[in-house]
Coordinates of C-alpha atoms in Angstrom, one line a residue:
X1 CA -76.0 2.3 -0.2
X2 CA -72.3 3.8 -0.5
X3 CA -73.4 6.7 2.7
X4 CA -74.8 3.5 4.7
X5 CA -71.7 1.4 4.0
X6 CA -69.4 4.7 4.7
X7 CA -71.1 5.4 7.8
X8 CA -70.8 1.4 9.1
X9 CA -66.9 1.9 8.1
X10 CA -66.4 4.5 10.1
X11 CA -68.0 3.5 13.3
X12 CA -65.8 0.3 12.8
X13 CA -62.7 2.3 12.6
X14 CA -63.5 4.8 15.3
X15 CA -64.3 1.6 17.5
X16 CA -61.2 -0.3 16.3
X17 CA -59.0 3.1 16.8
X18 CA -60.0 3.5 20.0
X19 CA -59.4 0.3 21.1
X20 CA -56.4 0.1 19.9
X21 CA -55.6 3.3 22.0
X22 CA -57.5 1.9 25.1
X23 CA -58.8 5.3 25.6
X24 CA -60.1 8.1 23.1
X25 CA -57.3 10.1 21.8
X26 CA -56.7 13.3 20.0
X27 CA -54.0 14.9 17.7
X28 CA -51.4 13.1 15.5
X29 CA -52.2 10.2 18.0
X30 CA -55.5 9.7 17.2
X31 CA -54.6 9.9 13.6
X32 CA -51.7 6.9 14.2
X33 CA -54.4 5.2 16.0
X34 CA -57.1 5.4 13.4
X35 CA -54.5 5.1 10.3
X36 CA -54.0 1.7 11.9
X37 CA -57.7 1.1 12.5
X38 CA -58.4 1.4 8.4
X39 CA -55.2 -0.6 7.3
X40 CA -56.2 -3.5 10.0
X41 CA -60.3 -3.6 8.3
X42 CA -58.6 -3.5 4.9
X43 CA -56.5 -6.1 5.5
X44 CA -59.5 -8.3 7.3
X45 CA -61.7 -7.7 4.0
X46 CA -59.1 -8.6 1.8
X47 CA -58.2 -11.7 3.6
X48 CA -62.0 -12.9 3.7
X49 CA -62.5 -12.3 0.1
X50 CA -59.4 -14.3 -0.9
X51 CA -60.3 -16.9 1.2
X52 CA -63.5 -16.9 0.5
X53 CA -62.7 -16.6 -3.8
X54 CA -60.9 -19.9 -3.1
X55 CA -62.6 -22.1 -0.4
X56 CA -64.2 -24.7 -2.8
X57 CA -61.1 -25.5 -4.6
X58 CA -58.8 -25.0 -2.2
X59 CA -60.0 -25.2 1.3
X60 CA -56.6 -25.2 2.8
X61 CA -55.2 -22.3 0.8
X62 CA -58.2 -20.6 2.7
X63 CA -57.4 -21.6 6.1
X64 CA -53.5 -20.7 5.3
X65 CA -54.7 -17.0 4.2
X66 CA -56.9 -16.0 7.2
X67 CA -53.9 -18.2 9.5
X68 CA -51.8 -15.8 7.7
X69 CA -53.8 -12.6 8.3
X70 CA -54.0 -13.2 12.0
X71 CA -50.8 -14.0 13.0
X72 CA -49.9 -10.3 11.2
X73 CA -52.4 -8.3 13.0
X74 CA -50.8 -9.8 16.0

């Protein structure tokens, strides 16, 4: 299960990293490129899981977290 997840993770940050470059890079560039990738899918998971850990009780502390988590990756 861990390999599978790994191997989704990666092909999510090379596809988010080379996006963000808007062309496949190489060197300490690439690395900039994909260091961004992995901090932007960390920050989308965490922000789903805390909204998501308090939807039913508070469903506008939800919508303020993922509001929040969008206007930063911006």
């Amino acid at each position: 299960m861990q390999a599978r997840f790994a191997e989704a993770l990666e092909g999510m940050t090379r596809a988010l990293g080379e996006y963000l470059a808007r062309k496949p890079s190489r060197g300490k560039r690439a690395r900039a490129h994909r260091d961004r990738a992995l901090q932007m899918l960390s920050e989308l998971v965490g922000a789903l899981v805390l909204a998501r850990a308090v939807a039913v009780a508070d469903p506008a502390l939800s919508d303020e977290i993922l509001a929040a988590n969008r206007r930063g990756l911006g």
